[in-house]
Structure formats: structure tokens, C-alpha cells
Coordinates of C-alpha atoms in Angstrom, one line a residue:
X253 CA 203.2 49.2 105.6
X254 CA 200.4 49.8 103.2
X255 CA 197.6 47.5 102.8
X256 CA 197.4 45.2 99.9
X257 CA 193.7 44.7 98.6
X258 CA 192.2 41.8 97.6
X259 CA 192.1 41.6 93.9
X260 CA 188.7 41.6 92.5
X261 CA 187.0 38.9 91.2
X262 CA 183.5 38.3 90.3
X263 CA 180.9 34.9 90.3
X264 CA 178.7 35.0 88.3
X265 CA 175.1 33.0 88.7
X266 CA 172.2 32.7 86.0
X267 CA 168.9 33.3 89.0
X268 CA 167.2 29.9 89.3
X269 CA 164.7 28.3 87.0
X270 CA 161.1 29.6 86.1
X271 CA 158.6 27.5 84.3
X272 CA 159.4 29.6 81.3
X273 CA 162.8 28.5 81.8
X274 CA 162.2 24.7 81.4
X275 CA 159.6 25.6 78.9
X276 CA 162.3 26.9 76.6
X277 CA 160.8 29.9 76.3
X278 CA 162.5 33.5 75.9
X279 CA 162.0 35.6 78.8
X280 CA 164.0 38.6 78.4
X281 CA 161.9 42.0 80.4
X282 CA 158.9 39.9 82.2
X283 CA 158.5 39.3 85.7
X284 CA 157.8 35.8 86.0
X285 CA 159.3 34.3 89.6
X286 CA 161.4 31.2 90.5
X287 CA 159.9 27.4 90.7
X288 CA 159.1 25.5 93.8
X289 CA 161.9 23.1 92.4
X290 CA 164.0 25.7 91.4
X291 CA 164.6 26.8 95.1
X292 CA 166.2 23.3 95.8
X293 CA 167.7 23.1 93.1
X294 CA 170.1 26.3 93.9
X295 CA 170.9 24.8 97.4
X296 CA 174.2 23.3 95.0
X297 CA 175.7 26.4 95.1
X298 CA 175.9 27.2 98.4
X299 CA 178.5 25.3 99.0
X300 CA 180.8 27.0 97.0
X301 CA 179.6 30.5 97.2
X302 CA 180.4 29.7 101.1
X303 CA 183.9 28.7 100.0
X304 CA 184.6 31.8 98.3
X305 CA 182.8 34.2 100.6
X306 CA 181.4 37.0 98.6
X307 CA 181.5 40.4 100.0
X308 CA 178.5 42.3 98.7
X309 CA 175.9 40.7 96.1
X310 CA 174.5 42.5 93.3
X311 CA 171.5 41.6 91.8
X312 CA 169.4 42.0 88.7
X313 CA 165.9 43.9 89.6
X314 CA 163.5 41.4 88.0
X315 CA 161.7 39.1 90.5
X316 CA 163.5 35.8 89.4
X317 CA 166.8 37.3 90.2
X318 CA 166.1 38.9 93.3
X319 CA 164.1 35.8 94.6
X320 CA 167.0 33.6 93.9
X321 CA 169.5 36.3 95.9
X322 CA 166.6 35.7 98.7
X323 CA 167.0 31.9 98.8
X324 CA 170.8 32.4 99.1
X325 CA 170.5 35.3 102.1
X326 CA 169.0 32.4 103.7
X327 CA 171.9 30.2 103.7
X328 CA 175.6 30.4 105.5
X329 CA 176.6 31.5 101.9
X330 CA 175.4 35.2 102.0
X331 CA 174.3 35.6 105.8
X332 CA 175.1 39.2 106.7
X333 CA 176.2 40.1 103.0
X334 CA 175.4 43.3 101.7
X335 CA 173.0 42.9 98.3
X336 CA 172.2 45.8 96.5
X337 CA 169.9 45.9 92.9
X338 CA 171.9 47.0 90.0
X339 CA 169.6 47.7 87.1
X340 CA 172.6 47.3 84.8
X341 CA 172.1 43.3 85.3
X342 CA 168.4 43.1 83.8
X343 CA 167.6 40.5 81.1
X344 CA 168.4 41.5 77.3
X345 CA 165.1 42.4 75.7
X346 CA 164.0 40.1 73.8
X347 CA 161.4 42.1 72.1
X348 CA 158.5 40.4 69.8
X349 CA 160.6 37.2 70.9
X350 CA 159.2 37.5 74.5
X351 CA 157.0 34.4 75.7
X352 CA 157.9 32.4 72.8
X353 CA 160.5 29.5 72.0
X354 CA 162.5 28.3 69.4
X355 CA 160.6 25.9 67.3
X356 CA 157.7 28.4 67.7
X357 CA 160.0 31.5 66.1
X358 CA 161.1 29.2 63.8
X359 CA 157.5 28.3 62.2
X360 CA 155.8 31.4 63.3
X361 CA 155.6 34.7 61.2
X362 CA 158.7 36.3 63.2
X363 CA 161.2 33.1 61.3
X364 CA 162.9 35.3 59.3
X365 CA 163.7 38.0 62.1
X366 CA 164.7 35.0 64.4
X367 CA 166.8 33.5 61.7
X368 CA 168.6 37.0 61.1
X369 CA 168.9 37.4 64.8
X370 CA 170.5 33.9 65.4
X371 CA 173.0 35.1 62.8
X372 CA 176.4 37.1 64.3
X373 CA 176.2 39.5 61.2
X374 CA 176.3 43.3 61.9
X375 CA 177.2 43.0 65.9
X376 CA 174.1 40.6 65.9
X377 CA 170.6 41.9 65.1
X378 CA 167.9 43.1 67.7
X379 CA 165.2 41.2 68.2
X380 CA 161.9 43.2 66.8
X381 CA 161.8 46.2 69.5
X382 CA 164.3 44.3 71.7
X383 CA 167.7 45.5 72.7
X384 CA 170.7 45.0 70.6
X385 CA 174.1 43.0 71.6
X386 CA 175.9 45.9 71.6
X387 CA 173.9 47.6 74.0
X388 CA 173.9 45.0 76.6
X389 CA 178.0 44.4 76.5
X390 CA 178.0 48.0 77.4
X391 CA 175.8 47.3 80.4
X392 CA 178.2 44.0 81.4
X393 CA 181.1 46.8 81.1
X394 CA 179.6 48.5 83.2
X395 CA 178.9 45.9 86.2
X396 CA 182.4 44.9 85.5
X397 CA 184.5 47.9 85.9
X398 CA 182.1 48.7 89.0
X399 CA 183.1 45.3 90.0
X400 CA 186.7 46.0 89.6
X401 CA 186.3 49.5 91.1
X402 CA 185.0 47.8 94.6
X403 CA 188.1 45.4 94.7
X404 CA 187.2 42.0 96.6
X405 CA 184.7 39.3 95.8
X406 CA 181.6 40.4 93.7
X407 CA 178.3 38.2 93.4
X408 CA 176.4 38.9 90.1
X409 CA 173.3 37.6 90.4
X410 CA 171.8 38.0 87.1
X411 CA 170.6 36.3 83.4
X412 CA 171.5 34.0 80.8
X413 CA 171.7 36.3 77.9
X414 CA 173.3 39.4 80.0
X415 CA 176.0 36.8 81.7
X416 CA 177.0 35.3 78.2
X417 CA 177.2 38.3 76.8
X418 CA 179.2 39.4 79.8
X419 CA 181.5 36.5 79.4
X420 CA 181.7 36.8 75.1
X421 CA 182.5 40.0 75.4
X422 CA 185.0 40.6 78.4
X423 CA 186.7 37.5 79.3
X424 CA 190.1 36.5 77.6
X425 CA 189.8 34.2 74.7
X426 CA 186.5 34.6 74.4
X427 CA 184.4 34.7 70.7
X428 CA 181.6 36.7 71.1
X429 CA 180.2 34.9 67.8
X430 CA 179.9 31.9 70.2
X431 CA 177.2 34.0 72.5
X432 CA 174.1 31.9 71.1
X433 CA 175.0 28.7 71.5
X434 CA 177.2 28.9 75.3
X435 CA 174.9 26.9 77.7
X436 CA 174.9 28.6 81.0
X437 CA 172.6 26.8 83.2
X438 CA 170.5 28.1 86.1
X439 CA 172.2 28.1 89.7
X440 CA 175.5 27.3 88.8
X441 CA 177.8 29.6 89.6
X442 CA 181.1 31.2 87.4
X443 CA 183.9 32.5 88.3
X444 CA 185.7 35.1 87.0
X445 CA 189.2 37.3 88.2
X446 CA 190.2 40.3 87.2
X447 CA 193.3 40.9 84.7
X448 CA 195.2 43.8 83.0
X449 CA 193.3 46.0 80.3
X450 CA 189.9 45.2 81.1
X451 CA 190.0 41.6 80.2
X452 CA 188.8 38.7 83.1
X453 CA 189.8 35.0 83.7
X454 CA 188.1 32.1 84.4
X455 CA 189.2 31.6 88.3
X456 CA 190.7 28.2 89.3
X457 CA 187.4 27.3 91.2
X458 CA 185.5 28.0 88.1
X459 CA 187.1 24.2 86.7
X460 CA 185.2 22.6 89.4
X461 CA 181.9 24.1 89.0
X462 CA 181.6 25.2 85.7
X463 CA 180.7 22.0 83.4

């Protein structure tokens, strides 16, 4: 009898906070790491990521995220799992935003490129030498078909932007005109399954975690 492979799914989980992070502030293509706090504070996953028992990690290849996928190795959660760096999971450059925050944007001399980029108009605007919307669904494809490809449970250990965009773009029901405003908070993890043409579902034990 042939062997029936486990269908894939995918969790996905923002790296944990940086001081940048609780500053507000965009941090798209720097290298800034993980928080004293922040390592405790991802110790709330761990008991689901045990309970759904990944079987290979990828990981974004800026310091946060790979720091974060550290902390985890650590743990009964990912002891033993294979974790590999997929470039393809890097931030969304934030250009001329980098380093600043909201309020700043809003009053500084870059308002009305912030405003225009807050705006979903024209497959949403690039930041000033940042990347594009566009650009970065293409590289959450990617992960996702690769994800798909591999069959079994996928750990995506990655950003805020690049996961909402992820989730906008190729999850069913999703608006991607909703990408700037979904809160996706650091450490928590998401979970998706695979379904027909491409598209992906919010698993059961995303309910539980995902508030």
C-alpha cells in the first residue's frame, strides 16, 4: 500500500521583539538583535510549537530572526529539528522609512511619501528606495509553494511585514487592502494548512493561539 503524506501546513512566527520593535519604529533590512525580555517572552510558544511538532524550521537571515529560531532550538519544541536560512523570508525594505516611526513620518519631510504608501492604490506604493508589495508576495509565494513542495509541518520564522503580506496575499478570504493595519505580534505563532489552487487556511490550532 502506498504511503499517504502528511499534508503540509506551515506556522508562521513574527522573530521576537527588538527595542526598535517596542519603539514603534520600522525596521525593515537592519540587523538589530532580540531583547533580553524578548527571549522570555517567546518561551509562550513553545508549548504549542511542541504540540504541533515541526519538521524542519526555516528562517529569515537577519539576526532577530535567526536569534529567535536559536532560543527555540533550545527548547523541547525544535530539539533535533532541522533549520535552514531561506533568504526569501527577509524583512520588506522599508527604504527612507528605515529607523523611523509613525508620528515621526507623519511630521517629517517623508509625510507625503508615507501617506501615499499607507494608501492601497497602485498594488501599494514603495517606500522611497524600499521594495514594493508586489515584490515581497512574490517572495511569500515562493516560501509557500517550497513549503508545499516539502509536504509535512513547516516553521516560518520570519517578519511582520513579509508574514502579513504572506497571509493578505495567499490565504483564503483574505483582503490584501487590509495588510497595514493586521496586527501580528512578536512570538506568537500562526497557523496555516494547505488547500487546492494555491490558497492556505487558517488551521484549527490557529483559533487558540492567534488573538
Amino acid at each position: 500500500m502506498d504511503r499517504v503524506l502528511k499534508p503540509a501546513s506551515v506556522c508562521l512566527l513574527r522573530h521576537a521583539a527588538t527595542p526598535w520593535n517596542r519603539e514603534g519604529r520600522f525596521l525593515g533590512r537592519g540587523d538589530i538583535g532580540i531583547d533580553d525580555a524578548a527571549r522570555h517572552e517567546i518561551t509562550d510558544a513553545v508549548a504549542d510549537l511542541a504540540r504541533w511538532a515541526p519538521d524542519r524550521v526555516l528562517v529569515s537571515p537577519a539576526l532577530r530572526a535567526r536569534q529567535t529560531a536559536a532560543e527555540l532550538e533550545h527548547t523541547a519544541a525544535l530539539a533535533g529539528v532541522p533549520c535552514e536560512i531561506d533568504a526569501d523570508l527577509r524583512e520588506l525594505d522599508f527604504g527612507a522609512f528605515e529607523g523611523l516611526t509613525r508620528a515621526e513620518l507623519a511630521a517629517g519631510h517623508l509625510s507625503a511619501a508615507f501617506d501615499r504608501w499607507l494608501r492601497p492604490e497602485h498594488e501599494f506604493a514603495a517606500a522611497p528606495g524600499g521594495e514594493r508589495y508586489a515584490h515581497a508576495a512574490q517572495r511569500a509565494e515562493r516560501v509557500l509553494r517550497r513549503a508545499r513542495e516539502l509536504g509535512g509541518r513547516t516553521l516560518l520564522v520570519s517578519h511582520g511585514y513579509l508574514l502579513k503580506i504572506l497571509l493578505a496575499s495567499h490565504t483564503a478570504g483574505a483582503d490584501p487592502g487590509d495588510v497595514r493595519e493586521t496586527h501580528l505580534p512578536n512570538g506568537v505563532p500562526v497557523f496555516l494548512t494547505a488547500g487546492t489552487e494555491g490558497q492556505w487556511h487558517r488551521s484549527a490550532l490557529a483559533v487558540s493561539v492567534d488573538t
